[in-house]
Short mmCIF file of C-alpha atoms in Angstrom, two decimals:
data_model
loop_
_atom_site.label_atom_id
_atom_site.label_comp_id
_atom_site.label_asym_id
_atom_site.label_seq_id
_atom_site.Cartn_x
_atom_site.Cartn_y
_atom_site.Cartn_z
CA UNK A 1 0.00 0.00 0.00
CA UNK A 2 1.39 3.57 -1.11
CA UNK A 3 0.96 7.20 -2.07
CA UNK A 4 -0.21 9.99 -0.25
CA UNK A 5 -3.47 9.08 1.94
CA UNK A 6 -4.27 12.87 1.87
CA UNK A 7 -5.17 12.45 -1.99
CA UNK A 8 -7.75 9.48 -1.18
CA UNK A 9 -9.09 12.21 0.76
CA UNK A 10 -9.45 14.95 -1.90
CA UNK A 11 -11.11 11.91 -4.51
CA UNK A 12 -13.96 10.83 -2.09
CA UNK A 13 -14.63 14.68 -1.03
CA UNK A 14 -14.25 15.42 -5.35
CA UNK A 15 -16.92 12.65 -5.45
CA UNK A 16 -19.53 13.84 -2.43
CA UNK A 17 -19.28 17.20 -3.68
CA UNK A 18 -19.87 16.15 -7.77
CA UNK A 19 -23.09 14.41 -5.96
CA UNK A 20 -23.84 17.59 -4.35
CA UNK A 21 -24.20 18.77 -8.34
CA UNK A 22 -26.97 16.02 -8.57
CA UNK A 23 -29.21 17.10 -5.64
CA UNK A 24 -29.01 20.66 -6.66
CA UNK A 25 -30.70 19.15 -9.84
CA UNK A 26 -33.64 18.83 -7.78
CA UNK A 27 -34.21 21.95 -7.06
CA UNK A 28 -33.96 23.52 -10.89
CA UNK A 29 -36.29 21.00 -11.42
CA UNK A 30 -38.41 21.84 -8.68
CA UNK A 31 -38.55 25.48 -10.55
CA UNK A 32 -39.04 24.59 -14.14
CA UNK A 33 -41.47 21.88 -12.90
CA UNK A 34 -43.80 24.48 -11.53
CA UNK A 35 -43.37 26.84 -14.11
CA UNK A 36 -44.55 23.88 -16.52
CA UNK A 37 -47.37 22.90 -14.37
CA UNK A 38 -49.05 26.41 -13.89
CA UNK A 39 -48.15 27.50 -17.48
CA UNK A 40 -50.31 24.64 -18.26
CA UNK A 41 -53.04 25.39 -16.45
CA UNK A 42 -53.13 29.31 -17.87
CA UNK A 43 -50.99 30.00 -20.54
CA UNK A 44 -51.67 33.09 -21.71
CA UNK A 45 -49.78 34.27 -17.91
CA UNK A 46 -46.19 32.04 -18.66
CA UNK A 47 -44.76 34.38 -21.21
CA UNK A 48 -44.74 37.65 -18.34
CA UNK A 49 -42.82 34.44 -15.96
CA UNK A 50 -40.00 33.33 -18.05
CA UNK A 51 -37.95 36.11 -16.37
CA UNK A 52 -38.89 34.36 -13.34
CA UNK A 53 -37.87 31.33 -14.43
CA UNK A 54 -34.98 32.24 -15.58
CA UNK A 55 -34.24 33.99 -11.93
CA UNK A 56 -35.33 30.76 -9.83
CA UNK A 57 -33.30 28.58 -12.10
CA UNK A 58 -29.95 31.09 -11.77
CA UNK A 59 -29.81 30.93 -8.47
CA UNK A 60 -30.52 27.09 -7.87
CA UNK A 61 -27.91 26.38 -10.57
CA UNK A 62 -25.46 28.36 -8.99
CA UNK A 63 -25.34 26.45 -5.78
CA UNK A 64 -25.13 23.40 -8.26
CA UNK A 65 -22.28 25.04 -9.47
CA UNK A 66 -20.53 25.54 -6.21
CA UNK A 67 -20.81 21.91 -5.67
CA UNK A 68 -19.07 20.98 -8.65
CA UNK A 69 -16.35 23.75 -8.24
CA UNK A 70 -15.93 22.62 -4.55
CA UNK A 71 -15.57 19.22 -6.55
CA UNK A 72 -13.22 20.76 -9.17
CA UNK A 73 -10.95 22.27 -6.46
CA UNK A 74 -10.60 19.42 -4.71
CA UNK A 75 -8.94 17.15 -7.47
CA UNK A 76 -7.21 19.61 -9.21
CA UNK A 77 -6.32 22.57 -6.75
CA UNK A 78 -6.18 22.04 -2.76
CA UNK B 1 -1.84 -5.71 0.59
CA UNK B 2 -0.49 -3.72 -2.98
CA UNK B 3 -1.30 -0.77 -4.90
CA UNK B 4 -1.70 2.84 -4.80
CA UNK B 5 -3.95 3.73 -1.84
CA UNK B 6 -4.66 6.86 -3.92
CA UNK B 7 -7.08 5.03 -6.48
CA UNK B 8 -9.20 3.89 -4.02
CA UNK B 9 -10.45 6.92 -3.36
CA UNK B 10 -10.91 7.61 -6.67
CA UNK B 11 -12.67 4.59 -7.39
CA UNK B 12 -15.00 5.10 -4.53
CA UNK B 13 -14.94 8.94 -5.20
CA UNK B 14 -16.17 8.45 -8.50
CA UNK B 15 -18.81 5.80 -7.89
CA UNK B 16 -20.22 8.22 -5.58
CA UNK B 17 -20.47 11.25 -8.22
CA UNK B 18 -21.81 8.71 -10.51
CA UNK B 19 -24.78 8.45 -7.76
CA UNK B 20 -25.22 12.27 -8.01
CA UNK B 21 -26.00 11.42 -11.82
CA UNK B 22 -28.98 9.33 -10.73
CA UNK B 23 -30.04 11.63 -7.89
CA UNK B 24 -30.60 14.63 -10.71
CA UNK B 25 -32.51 12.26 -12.99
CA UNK B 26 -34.88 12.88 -10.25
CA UNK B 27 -35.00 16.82 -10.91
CA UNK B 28 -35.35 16.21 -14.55
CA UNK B 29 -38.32 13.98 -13.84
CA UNK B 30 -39.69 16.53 -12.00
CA UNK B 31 -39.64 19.15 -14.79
CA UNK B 32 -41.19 16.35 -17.28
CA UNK B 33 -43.46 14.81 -15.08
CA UNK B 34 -45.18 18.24 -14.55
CA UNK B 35 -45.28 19.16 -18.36
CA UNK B 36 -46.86 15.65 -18.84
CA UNK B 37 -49.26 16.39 -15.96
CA UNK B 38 -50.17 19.94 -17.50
CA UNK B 39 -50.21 18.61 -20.74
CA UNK B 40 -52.95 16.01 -20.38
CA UNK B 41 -54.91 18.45 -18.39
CA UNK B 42 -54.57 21.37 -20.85
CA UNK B 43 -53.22 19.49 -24.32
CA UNK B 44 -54.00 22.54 -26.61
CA UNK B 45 -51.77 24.27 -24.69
CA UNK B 46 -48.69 22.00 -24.32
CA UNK B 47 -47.10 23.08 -28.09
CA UNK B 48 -46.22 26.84 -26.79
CA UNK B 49 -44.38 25.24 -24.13
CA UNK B 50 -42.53 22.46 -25.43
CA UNK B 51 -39.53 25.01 -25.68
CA UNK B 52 -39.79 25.73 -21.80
CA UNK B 53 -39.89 21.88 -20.91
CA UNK B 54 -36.58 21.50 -22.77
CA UNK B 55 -34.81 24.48 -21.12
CA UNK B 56 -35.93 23.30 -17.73
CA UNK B 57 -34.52 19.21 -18.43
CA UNK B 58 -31.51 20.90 -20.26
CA UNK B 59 -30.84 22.94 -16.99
CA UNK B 60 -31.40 19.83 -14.73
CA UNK B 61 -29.91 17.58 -16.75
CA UNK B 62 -26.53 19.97 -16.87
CA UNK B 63 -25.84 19.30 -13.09
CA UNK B 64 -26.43 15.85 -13.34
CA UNK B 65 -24.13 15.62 -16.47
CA UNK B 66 -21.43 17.63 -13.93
CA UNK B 67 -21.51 14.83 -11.88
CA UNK B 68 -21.07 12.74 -14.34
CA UNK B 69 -18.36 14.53 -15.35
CA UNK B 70 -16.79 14.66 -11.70
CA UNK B 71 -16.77 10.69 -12.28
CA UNK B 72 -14.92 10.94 -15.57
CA UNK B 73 -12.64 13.13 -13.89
CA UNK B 74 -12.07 10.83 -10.98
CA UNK B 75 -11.85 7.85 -12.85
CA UNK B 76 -9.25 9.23 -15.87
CA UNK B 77 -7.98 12.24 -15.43
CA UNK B 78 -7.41 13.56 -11.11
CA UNK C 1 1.09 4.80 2.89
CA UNK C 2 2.80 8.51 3.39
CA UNK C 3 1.12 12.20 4.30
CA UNK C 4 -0.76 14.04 6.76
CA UNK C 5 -4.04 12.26 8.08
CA UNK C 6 -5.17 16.05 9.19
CA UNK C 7 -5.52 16.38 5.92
CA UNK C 8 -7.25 13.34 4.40
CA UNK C 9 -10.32 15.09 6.85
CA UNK C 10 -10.08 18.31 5.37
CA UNK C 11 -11.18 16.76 1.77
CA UNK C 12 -13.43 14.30 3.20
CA UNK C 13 -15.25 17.30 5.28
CA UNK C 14 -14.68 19.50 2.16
CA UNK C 15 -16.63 17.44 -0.35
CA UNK C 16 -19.59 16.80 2.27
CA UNK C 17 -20.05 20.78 2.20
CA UNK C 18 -19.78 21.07 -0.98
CA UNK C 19 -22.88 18.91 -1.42
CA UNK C 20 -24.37 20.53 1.38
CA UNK C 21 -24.22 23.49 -0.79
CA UNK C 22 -25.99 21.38 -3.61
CA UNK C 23 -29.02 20.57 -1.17
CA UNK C 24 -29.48 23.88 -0.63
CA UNK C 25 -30.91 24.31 -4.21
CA UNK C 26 -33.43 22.58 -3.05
CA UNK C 27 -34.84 24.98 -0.58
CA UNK C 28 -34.01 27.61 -3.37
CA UNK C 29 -35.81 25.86 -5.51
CA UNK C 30 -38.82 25.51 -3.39
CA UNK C 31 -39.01 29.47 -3.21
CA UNK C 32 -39.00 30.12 -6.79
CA UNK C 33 -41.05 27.36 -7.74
CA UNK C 34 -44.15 28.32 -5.32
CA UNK C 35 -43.48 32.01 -6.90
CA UNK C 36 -44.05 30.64 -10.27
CA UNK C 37 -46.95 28.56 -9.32
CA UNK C 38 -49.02 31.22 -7.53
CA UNK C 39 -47.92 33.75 -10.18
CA UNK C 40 -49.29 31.54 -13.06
CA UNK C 41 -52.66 31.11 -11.20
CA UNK C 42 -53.10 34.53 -9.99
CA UNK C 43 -50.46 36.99 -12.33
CA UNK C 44 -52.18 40.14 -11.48
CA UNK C 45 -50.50 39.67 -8.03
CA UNK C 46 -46.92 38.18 -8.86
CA UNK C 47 -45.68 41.99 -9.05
CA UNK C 48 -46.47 42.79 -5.27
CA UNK C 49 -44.48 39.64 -4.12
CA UNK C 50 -41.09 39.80 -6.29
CA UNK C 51 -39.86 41.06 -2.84
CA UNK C 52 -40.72 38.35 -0.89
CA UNK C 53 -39.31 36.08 -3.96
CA UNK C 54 -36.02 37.68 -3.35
CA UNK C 55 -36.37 37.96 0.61
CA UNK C 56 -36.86 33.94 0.23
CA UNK C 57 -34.53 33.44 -2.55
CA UNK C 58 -31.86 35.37 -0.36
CA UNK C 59 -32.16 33.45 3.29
CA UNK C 60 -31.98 30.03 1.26
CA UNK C 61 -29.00 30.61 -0.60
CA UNK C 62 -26.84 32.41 2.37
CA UNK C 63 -27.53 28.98 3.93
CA UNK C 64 -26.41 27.30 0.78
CA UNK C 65 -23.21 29.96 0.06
CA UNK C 66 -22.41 28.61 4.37
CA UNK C 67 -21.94 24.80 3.33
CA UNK C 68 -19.91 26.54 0.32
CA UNK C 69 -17.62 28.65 2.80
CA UNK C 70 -17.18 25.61 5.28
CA UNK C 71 -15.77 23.84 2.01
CA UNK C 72 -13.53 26.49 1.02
CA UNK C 73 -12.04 26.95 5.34
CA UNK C 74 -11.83 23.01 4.64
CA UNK C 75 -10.10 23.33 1.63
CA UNK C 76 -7.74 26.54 1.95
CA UNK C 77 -7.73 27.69 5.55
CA UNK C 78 -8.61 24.92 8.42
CA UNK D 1 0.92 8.67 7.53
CA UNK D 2 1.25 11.19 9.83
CA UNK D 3 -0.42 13.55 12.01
CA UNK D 4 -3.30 13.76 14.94
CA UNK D 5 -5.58 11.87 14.24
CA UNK D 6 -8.13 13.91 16.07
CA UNK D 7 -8.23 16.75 13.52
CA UNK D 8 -9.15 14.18 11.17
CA UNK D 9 -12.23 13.57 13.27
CA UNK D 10 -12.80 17.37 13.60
CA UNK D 11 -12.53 17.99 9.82
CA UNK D 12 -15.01 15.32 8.59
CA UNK D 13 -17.04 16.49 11.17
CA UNK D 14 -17.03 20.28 10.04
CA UNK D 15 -18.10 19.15 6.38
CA UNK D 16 -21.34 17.15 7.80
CA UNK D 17 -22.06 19.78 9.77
CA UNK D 18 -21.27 22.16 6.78
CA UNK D 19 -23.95 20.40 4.94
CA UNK D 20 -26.35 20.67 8.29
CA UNK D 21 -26.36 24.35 6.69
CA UNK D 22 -27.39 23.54 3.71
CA UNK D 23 -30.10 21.32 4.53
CA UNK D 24 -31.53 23.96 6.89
CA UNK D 25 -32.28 25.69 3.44
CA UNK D 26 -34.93 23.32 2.95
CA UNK D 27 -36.92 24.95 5.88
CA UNK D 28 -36.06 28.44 5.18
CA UNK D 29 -37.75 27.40 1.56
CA UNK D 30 -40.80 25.83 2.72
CA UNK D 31 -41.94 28.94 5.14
CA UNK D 32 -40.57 31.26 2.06
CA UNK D 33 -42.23 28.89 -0.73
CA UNK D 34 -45.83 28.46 1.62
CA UNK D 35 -46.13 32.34 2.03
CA UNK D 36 -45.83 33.26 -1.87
CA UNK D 37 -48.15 30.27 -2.68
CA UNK D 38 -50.39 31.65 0.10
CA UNK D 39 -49.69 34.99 -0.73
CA UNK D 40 -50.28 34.67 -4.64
CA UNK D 41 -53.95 32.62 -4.09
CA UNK D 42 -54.94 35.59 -1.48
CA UNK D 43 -52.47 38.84 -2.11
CA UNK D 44 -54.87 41.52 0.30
CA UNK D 45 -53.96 38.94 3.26
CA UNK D 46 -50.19 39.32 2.79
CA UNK D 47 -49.50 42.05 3.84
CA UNK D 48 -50.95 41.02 7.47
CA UNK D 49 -48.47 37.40 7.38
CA UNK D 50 -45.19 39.36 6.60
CA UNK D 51 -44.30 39.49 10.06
CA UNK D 52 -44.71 35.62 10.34
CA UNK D 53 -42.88 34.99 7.54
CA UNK D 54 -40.03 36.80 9.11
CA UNK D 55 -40.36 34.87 12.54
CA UNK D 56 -40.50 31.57 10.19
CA UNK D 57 -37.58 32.37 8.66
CA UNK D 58 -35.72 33.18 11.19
CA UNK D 59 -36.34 30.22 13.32
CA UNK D 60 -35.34 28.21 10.63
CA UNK D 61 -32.02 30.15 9.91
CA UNK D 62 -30.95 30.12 13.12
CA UNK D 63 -30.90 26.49 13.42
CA UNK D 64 -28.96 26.49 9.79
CA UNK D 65 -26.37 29.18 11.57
CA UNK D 66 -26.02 26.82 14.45
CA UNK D 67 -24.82 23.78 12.22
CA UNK D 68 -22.88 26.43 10.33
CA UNK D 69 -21.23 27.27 14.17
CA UNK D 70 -20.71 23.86 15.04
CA UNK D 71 -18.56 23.90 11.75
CA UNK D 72 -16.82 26.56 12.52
CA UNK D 73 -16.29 25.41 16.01
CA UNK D 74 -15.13 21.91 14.54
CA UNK D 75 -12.59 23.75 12.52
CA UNK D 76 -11.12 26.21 14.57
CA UNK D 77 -11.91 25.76 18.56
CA UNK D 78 -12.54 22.94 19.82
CA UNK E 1 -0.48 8.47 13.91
CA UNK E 2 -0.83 9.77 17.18
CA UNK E 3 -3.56 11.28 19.05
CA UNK E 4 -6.15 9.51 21.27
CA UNK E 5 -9.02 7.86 19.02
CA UNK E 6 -11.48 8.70 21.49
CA UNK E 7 -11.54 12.45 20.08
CA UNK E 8 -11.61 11.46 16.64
CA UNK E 9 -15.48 10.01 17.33
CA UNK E 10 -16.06 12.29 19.29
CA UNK E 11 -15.47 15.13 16.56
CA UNK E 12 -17.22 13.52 13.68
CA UNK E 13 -19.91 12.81 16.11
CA UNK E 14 -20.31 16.24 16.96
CA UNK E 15 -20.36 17.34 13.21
CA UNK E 16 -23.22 14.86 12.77
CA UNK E 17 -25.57 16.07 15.79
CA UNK E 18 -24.48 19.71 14.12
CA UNK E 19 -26.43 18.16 11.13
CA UNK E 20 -29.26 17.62 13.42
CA UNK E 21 -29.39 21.14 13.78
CA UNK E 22 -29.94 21.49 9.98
CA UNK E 23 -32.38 18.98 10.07
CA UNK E 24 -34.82 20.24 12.53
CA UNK E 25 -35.02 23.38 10.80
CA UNK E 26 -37.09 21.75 7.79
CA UNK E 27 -39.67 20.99 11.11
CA UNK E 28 -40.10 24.11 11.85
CA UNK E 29 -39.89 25.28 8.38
CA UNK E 30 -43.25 22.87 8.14
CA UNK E 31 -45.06 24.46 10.91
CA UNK E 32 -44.63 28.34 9.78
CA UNK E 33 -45.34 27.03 6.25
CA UNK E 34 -48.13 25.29 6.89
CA UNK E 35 -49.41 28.17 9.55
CA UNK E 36 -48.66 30.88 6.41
CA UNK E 37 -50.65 28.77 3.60
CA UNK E 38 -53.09 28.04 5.70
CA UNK E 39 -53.66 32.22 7.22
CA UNK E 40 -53.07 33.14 3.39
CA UNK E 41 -56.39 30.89 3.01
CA UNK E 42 -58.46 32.16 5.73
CA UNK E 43 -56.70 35.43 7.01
CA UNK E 44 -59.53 36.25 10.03
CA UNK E 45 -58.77 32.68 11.76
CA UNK E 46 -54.44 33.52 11.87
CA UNK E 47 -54.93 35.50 14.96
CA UNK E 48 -56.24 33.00 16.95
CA UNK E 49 -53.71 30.90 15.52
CA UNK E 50 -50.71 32.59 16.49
CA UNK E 51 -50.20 31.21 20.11
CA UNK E 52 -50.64 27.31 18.29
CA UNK E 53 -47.82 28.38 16.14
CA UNK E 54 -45.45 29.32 18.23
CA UNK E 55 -46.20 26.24 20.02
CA UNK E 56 -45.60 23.82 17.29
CA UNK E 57 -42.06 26.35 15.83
CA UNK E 58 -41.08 26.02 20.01
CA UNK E 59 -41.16 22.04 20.62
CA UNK E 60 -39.42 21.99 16.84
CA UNK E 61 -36.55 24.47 17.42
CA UNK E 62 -36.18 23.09 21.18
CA UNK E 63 -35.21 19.69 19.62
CA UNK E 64 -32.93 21.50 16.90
CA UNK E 65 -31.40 23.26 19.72
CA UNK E 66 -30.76 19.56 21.95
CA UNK E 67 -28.98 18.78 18.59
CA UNK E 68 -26.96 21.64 18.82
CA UNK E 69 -26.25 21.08 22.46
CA UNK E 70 -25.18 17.71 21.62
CA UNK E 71 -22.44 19.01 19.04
CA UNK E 72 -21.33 21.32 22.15
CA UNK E 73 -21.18 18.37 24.86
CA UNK E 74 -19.06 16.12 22.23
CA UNK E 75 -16.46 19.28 21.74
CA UNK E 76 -16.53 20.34 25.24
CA UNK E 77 -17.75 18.26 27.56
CA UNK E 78 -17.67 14.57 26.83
#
């Protein structure tokens, strides 16, 4: 058994955090599910939403993101 | 007892980004099962959104496609 | 089998953040996507709450950008 | 390998409770996401919940800034 | 290696009652929802309502906080 036992370290935390980038998943689809669902139901009201949409999506995506750069930095830069 | 302790954390590292994968097939169901839902209910209306069903699976399915990619990462190139 | 243990923690801990970060999407995405339901049944209103939207949006994600920070003190400064 | 072992134990522990933080989101986004539903369906009433929706909040975040304490606690004092 | 194992448990143990923190916020993130969507519905009932939700957000937070505690007791005290 060798090499450096911080690295198996860094590859389990690269792979928790890349599943962090799954979960986050959920909740853009949480937002583009209900924008679906009630544009649906009345869709003459979904085209004054897409900004919205586009807001609730940013900001779930971006914690997404975060995950995967937290994944990211821990393979390739701590 | 052989090898470089190293891998096996990548190994496991990646097996558990490729679990983040699955988790955000759940968020993409989301978004489609609630078109599907809305579309059934209201299918005259389901054409003017077919373009906001495949942003919201295209942003979903990006994050689980990251994790994905974490995997790759883990498994070829950290 | 060479390195500092200390360390092997700081990844581990790193990469459970990180997704920590990830699940807060979801709470994100439970904001937005109640916005966009209640603003496709009743769009006359949606205007009056884009505050609370962002009030909501705002407490979620500072929770979410917390899990990101404990992964970056993890990463670069525990 | 090297090193106290004990700040291996602190570290992984910071990262779960890291992630405490972001699951706390989830609460913070189901008082949030419940008022704009609410709020949306019945907009004259909404103004009269705000101040709930603040002490709802803030319940919840405080309990999301504890886990984010025990983190930091973890990681640098104890 | 050095260090007493003891301290190692008791470290990732406290990160995981910090968790519980996180955790019990979605409870009371489920009673100031629910109170919200359900004042939203019938605003002239909340008032009477108030007392029952501070109740319910109370016994949630309370067992948030015996999470919390725990984290404490496993850094400092145990």
């Amino acid at each position: 058994m060798e090499g450096d036992i911080a690295q198996l370290g860094q590859y389990i935390g690269a792979g928790i955090a890349g599943m962090g980038a799954g979960i986050a998943a959920l909740g853009v689809g949480n937002v583009a599910g209900n924008f679906l669902a009630g544009a649906l139901r009345n869709p003459s009201a979904a085209a004054g939403q897409t900004a919205t949409l586009f807001i609730g999506i940013a900001f779930a995506e971006a914690l997404g993101i975060f995950a995967f750069l937290t994944a990211l930095l821990l393979m390739f830069a701590a």
